[in-house]
Tab-separated table of C-alpha atoms in Angstrom:
chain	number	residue	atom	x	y	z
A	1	UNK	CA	0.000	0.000	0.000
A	2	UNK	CA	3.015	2.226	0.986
A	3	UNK	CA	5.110	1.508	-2.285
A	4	UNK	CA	1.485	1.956	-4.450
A	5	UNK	CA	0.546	5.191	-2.328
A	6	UNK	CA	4.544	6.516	-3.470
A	7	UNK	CA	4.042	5.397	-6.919
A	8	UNK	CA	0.724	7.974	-7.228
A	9	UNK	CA	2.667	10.743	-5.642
A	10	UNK	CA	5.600	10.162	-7.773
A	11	UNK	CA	3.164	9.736	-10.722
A	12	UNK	CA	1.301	13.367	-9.542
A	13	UNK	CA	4.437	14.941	-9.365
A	14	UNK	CA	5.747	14.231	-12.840
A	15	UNK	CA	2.265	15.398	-14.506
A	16	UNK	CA	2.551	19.114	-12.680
A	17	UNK	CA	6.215	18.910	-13.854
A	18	UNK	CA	5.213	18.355	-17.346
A	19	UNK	CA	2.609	20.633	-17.736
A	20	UNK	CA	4.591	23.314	-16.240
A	21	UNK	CA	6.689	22.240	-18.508
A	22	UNK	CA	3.948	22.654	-21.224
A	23	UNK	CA	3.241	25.931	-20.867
A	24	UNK	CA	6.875	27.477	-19.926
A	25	UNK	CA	7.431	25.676	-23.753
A	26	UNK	CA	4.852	28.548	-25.384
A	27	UNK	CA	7.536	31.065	-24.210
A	28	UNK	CA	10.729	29.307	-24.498
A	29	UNK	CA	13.058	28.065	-27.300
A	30	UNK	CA	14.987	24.568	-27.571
A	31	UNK	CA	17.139	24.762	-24.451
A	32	UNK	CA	14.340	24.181	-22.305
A	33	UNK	CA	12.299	21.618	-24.685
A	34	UNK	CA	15.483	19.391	-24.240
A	35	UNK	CA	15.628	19.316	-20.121
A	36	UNK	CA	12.155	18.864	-20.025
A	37	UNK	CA	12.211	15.617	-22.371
A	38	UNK	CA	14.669	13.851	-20.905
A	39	UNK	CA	13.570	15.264	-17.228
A	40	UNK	CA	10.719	13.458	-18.579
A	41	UNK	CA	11.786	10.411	-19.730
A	42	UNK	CA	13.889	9.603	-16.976
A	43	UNK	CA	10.960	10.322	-14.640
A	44	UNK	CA	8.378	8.095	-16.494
A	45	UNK	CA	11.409	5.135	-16.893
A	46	UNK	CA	11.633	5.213	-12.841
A	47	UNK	CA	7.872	5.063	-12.414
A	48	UNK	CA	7.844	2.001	-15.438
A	49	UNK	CA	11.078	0.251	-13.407
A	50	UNK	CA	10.042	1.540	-10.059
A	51	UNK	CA	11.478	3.331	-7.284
A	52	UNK	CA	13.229	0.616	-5.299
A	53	UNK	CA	14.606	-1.109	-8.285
A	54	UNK	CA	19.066	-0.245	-9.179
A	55	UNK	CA	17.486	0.847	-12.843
A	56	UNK	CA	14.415	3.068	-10.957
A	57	UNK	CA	17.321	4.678	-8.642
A	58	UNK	CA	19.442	6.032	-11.794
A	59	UNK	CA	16.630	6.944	-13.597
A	60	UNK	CA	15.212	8.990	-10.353
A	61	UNK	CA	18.713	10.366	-9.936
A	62	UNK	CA	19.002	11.349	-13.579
A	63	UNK	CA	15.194	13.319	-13.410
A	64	UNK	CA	16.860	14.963	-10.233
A	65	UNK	CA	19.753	16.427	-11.735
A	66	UNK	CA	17.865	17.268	-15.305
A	67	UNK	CA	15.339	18.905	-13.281
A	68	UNK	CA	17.384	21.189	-11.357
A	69	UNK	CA	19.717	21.883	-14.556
A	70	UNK	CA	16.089	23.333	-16.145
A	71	UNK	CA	15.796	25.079	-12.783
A	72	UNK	CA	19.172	25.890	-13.191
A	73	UNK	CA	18.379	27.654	-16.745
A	74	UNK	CA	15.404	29.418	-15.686
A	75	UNK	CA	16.320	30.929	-13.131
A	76	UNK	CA	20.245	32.572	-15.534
A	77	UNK	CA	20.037	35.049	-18.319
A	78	UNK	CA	16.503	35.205	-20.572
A	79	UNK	CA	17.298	33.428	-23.951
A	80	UNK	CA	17.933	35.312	-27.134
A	81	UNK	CA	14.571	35.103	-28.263
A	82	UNK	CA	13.632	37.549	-25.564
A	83	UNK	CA	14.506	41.682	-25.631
A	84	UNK	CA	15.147	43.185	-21.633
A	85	UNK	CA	12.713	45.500	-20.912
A	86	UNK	CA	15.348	48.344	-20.568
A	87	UNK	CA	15.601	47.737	-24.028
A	88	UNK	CA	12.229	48.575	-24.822
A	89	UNK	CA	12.362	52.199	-22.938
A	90	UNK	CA	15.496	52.817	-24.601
A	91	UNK	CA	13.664	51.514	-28.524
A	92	UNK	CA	10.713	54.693	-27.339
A	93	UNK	CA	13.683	57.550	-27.702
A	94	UNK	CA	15.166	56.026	-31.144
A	95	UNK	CA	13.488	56.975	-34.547
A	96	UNK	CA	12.162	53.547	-36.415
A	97	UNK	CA	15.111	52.991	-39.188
A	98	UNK	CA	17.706	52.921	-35.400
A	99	UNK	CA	14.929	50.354	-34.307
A	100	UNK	CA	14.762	48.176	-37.051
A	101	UNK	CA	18.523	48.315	-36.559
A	102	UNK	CA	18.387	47.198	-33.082
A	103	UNK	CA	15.947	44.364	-33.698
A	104	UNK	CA	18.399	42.744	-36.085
A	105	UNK	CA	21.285	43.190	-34.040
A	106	UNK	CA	19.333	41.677	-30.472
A	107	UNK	CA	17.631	38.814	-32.946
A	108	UNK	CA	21.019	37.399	-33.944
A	109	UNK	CA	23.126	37.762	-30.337
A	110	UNK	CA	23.424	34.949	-28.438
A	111	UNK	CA	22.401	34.109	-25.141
A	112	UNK	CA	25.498	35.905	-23.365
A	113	UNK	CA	25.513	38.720	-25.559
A	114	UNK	CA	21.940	40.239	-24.991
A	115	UNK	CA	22.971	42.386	-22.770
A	116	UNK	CA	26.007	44.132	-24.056
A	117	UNK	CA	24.369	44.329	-27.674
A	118	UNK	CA	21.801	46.250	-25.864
A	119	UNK	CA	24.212	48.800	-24.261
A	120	UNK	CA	25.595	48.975	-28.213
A	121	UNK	CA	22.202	49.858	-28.865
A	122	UNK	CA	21.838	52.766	-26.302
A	123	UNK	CA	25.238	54.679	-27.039
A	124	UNK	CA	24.260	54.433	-31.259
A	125	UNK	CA	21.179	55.794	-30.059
A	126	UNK	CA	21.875	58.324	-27.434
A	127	UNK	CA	23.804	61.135	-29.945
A	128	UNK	CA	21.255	60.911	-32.548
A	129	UNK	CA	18.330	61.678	-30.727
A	130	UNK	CA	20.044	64.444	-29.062
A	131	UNK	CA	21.436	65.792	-32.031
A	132	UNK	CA	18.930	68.949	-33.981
A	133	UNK	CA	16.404	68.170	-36.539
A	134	UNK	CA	17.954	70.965	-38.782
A	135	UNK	CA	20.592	73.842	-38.794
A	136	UNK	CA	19.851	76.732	-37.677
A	137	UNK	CA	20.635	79.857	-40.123
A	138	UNK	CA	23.738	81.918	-38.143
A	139	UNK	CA	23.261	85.705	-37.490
A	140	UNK	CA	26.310	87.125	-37.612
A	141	UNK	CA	27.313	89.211	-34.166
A	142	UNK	CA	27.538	92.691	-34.057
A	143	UNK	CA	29.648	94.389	-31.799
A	144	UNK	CA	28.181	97.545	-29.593
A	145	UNK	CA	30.620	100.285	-29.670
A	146	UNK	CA	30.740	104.390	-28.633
A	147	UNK	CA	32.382	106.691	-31.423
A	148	UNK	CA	34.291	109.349	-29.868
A	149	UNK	CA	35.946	110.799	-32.802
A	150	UNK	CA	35.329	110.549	-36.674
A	151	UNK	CA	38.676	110.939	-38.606
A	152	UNK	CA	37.130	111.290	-42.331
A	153	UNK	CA	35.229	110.395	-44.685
A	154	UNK	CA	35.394	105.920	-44.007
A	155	UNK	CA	37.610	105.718	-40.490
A	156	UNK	CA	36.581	106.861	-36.729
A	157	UNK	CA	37.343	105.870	-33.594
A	158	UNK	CA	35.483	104.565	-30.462
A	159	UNK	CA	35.405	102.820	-27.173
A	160	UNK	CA	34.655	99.096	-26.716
A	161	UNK	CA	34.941	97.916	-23.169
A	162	UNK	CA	36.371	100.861	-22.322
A	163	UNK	CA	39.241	100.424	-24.773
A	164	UNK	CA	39.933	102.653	-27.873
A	165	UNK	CA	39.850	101.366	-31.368
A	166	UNK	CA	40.134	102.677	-34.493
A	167	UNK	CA	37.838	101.500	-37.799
A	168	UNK	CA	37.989	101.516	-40.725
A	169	UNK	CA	34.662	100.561	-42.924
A	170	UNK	CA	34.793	97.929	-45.162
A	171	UNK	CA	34.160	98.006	-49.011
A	172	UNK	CA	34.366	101.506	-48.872
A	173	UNK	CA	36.857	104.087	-49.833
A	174	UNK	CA	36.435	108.195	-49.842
A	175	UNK	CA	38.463	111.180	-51.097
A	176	UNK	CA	41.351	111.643	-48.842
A	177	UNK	CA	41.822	114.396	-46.528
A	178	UNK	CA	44.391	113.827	-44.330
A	179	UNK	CA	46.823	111.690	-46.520
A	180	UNK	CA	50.184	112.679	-45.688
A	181	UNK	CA	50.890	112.023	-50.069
A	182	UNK	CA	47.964	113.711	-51.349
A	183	UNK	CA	46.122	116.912	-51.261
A	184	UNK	CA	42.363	117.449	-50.439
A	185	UNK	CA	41.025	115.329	-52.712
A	186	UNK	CA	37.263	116.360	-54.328
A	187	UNK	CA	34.439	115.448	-52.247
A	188	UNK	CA	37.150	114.247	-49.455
A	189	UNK	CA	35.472	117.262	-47.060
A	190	UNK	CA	32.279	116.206	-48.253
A	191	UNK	CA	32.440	112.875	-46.734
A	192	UNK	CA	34.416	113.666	-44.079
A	193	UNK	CA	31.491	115.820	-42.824
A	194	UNK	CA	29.105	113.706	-43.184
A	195	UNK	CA	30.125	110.749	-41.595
A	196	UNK	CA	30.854	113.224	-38.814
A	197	UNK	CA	27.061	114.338	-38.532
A	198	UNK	CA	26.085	110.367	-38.905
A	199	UNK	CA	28.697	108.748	-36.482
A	200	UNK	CA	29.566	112.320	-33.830
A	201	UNK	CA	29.393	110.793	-29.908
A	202	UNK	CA	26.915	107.884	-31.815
A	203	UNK	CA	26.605	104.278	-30.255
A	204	UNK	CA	27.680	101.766	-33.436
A	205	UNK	CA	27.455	98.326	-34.147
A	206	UNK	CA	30.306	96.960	-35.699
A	207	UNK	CA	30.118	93.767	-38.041
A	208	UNK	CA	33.383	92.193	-38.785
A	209	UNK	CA	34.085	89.620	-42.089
A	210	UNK	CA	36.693	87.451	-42.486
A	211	UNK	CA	39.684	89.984	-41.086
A	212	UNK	CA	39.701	91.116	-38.164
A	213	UNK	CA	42.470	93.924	-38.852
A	214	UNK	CA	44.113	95.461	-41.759
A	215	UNK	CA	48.173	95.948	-41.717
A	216	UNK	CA	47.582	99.324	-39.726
A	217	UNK	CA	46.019	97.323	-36.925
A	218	UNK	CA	42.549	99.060	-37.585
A	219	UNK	CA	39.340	97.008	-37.124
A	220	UNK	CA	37.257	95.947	-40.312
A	221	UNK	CA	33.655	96.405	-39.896
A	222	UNK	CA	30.428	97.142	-41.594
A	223	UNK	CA	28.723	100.002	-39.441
A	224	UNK	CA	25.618	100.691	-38.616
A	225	UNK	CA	23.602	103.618	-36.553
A	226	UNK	CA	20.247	103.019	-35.809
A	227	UNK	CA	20.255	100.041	-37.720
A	228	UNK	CA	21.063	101.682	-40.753
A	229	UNK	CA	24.674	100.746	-43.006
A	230	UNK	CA	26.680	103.508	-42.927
A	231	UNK	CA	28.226	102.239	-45.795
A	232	UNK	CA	25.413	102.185	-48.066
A	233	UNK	CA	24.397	105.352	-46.850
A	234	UNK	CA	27.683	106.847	-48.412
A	235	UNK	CA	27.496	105.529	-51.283
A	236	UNK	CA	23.993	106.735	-52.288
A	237	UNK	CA	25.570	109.886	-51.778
A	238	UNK	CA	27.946	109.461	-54.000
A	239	UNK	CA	30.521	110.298	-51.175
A	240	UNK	CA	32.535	106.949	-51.213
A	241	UNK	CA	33.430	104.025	-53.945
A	242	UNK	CA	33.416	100.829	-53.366
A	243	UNK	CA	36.672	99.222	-52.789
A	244	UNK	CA	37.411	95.619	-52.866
A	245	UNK	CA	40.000	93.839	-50.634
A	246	UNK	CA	39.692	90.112	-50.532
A	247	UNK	CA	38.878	88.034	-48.253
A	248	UNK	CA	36.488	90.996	-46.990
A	249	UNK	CA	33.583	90.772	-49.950
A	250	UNK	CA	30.166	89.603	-48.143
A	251	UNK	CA	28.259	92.978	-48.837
A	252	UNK	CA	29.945	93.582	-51.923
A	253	UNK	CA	26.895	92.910	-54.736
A	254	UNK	CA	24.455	95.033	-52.838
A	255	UNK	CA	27.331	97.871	-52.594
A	256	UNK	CA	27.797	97.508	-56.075
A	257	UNK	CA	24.445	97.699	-57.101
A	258	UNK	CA	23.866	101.041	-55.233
A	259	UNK	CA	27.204	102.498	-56.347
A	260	UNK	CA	25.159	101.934	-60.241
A	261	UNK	CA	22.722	103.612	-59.242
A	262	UNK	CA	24.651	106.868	-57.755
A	263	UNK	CA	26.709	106.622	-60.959
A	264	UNK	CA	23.873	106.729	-63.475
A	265	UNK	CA	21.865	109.941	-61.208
A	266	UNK	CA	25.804	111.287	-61.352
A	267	UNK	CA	25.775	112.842	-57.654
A	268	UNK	CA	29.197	113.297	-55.811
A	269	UNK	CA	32.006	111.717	-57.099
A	270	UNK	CA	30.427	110.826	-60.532
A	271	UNK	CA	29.918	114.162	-61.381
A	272	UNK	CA	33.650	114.673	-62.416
A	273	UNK	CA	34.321	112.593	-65.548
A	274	UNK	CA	37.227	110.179	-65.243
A	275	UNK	CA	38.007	111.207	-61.320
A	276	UNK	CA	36.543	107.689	-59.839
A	277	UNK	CA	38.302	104.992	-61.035
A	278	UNK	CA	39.285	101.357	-59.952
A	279	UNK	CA	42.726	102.064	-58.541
A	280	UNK	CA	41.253	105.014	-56.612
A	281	UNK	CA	40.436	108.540	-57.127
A	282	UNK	CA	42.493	111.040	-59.706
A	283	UNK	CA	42.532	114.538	-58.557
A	284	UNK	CA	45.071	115.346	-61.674
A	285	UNK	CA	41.971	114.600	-64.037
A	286	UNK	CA	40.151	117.643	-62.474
A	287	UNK	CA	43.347	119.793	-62.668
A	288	UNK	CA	43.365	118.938	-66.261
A	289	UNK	CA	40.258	118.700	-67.823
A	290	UNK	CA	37.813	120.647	-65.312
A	291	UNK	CA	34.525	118.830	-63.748
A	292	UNK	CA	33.387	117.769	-67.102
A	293	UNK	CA	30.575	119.339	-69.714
A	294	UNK	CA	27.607	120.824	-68.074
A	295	UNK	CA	28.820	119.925	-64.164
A	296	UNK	CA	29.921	122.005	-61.714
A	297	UNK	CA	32.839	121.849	-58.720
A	298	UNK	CA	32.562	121.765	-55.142
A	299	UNK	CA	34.796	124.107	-53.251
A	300	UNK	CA	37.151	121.047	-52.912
A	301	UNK	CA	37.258	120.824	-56.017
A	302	UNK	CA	38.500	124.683	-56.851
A	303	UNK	CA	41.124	123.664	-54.230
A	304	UNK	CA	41.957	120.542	-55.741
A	305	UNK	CA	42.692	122.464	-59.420
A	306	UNK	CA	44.706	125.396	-58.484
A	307	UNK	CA	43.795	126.745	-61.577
A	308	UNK	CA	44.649	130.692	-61.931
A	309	UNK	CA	41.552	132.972	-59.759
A	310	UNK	CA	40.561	135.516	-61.478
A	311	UNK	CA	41.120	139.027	-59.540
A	312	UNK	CA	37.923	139.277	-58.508
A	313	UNK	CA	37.626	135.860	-57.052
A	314	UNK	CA	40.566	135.647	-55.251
A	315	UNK	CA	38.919	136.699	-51.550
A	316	UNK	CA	36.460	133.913	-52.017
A	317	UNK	CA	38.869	130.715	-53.039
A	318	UNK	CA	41.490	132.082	-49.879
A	319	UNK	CA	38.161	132.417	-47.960
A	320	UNK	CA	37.237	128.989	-48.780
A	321	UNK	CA	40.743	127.007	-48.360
A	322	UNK	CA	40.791	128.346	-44.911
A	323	UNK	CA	37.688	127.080	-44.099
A	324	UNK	CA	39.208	124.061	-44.979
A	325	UNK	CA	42.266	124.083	-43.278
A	326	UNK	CA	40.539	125.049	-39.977
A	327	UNK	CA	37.878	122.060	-40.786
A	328	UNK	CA	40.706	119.812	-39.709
A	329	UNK	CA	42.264	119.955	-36.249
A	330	UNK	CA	44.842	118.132	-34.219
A	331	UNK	CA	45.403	118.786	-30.543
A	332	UNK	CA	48.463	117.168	-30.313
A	333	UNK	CA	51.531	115.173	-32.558
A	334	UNK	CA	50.556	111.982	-31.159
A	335	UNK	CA	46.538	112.679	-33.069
A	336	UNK	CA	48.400	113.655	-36.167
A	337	UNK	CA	50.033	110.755	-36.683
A	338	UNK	CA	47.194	108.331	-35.713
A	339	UNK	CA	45.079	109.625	-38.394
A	340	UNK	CA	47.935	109.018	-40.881
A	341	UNK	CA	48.785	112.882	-41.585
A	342	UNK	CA	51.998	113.485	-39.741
A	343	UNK	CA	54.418	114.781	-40.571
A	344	UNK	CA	52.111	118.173	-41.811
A	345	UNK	CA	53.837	120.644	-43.556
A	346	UNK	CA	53.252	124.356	-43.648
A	347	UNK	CA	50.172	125.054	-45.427
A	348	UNK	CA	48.392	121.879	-44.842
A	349	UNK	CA	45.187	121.068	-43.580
A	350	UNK	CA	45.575	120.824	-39.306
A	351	UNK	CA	49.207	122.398	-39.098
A	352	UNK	CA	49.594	124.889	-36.883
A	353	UNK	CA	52.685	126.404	-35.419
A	354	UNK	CA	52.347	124.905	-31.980
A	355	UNK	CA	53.208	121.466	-33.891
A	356	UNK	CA	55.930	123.020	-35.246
A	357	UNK	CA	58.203	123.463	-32.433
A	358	UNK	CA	61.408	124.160	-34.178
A	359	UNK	CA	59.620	126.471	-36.806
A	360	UNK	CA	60.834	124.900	-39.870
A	361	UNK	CA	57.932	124.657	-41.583
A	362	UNK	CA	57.089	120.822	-40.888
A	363	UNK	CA	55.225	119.699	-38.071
A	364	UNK	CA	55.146	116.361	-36.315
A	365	UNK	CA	58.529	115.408	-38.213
């Protein structure tokens, strides 16, 4: 009755194995399928040989040690066939092509390799998502500055951070007035005085290009007041050219296009025939041939010719130059030469005797 009543328990016990084994098979792959047979088999060949018999013992013994090597595999790391759920919140931050990827690439691991193929997954993943959609379009900065002197027609100076700097516009050039070489050129005053009413004790923002500096150590910048281009200002004026200096050519096609347009209404500097040109501007054209057919000169201009005064204009043109001479001021040796007009001899604009210590005629030497 004993042996029969250990035989039914034995008997019980191998069914609840198997169909635990049944339904952990709907879920599992091979590894499992093969435990559970031959747990199996080796149970049901104990129960046919019985438990007290030598073959019954082995058999039991073999069941024992198959079952706890299934145990033994249930319990260690999920199969392949199987994706850790840290996975799966790490698949909701990837776009679908990086999780078709990362299906493939779990699907073909191997049992010991889920888990680092996963990590694989999240660093791949990780820069894209974090990376922008699209590139943003790039505003060039613009620097705030304080002008606290304008030197002519296309250079100033100011304060940034409490330290002085001197500009010099880009794409630009005007008449000289200053130019230790050359005299007053035409229209040079012109521009000079107008950038002086525009820019005068002004706060400027300064846009650089590719150089920072030109050989003088001056900054390159577009300028604008009020949010208005300086440069483009001039130029409708007919007060400046434009002037090209490579790598520096980002405004260039709209300068040019308003420099046509000055040309063809023939205000300023395109009012003298021949005088603007590519290399510069050519004050001996005006000395030669005059301001051209049916235009007139400034009062730069009459300085810039030196042709003969009549008698009766002579007051006026001495009048005028003076004006001009007294137009430019500098305090001190140290001013002339920063504005690139030192050494000034007698007669030119901002000499004065003062400069001229040992009274030979040439100040700032």
């Amino acid at each position: 009755m004993a042996r029969r009543r250990k035989s039914d328990a034995g008997a019980a016990g191998l069914g609840l194995l198997l169909i635990g084994g049944v339904i952990y098979l709907i879920v599992k792959y091979w590894v499992g399928i093969v435990l559970l047979i031959i747990t199996g088999t080796l149970g049901y060949l104990s129960y046919k040989k019985g438990f007290g018999t030598k073959e019954g013992k082995w058999a039991v013994r073999g069941a024992t040690f198959f079952a706890l090597a299934f145990l033994g595999w249930l319990v260690s790391d999920e199969p392949a066939g199987s994706v850790p759920v840290n996975t799966t919140a790490v698949s909701q931050t990837v776009t679908p092509t990086q999780e078709t990827a990362k299906t493939e690439t779990v699907s073909s691991a191997s049992t010991n390799a889920v888990q680092s193929a996963t990590s694989a997954v999240v660093a791949t993943s990780a820069p894209t998502t974090a990376a922008p959609t699209q590139q943003s379009e790039v505003v060039p900065a613009r620097i705030q500055a304080k002008v606290t002197e304008v030197v002519d027609g296309d250079t100033f100076k100011v304060t940034i951070n409490g330290k002085e700097e001197t500009v010099r516009m880009l794409l630009i050039d005007t008449p000289e007035t200053k130019h230790p070489d050359k005299p007053v050129q035409p229209f040079g005053p012109e521009a000079s005085k107008f950038t002086k009413e525009l820019l005068t004790e002004k706060s400027v923002e300064l846009e650089k290009d590719v150089s920072e500096r030109d050989k003088y150590g001056r900054l390159l910048a577009y300028v604008y007041v009020n949010d208005q281009s300086v440069q483009e200002k001039l130029l409708e004026k007919g007060l400046a050219r434009v002037a090209v200096y490579p790598p520096n050519v980002k405004n260039v096609d709209k300068y040019r296009d308003i420099q046509a347009k000055a040309q063809k209404a023939g205000v300023g500097i395109w009012a003298i025939e021949n005088y603007t040109q590519e290399d510069g501007f050519h004050e001996e054209v005006v000395k030669k041939n005059g301001p051209g057919p049916g235009k007139s000169t400034t009062t730069t201009q009459v300085q810039t010719q030196k042709r003969k005064p009549e008698p009766t204009q002579q007051p006026q043109i001495e009048q005028t130059v003076e004006q001009i001479r007294n137009d430019v001021f500098y305090a001190n040796c140290s001013e002339a030469r920063a504005a690139g007009a030192a050494p000034l001899y007698r007669g030119d604009p901002g000499y004065r005797q003062k400069l001229d210590r040992d009274n030979d005629g040439i100040a700032c030497e």
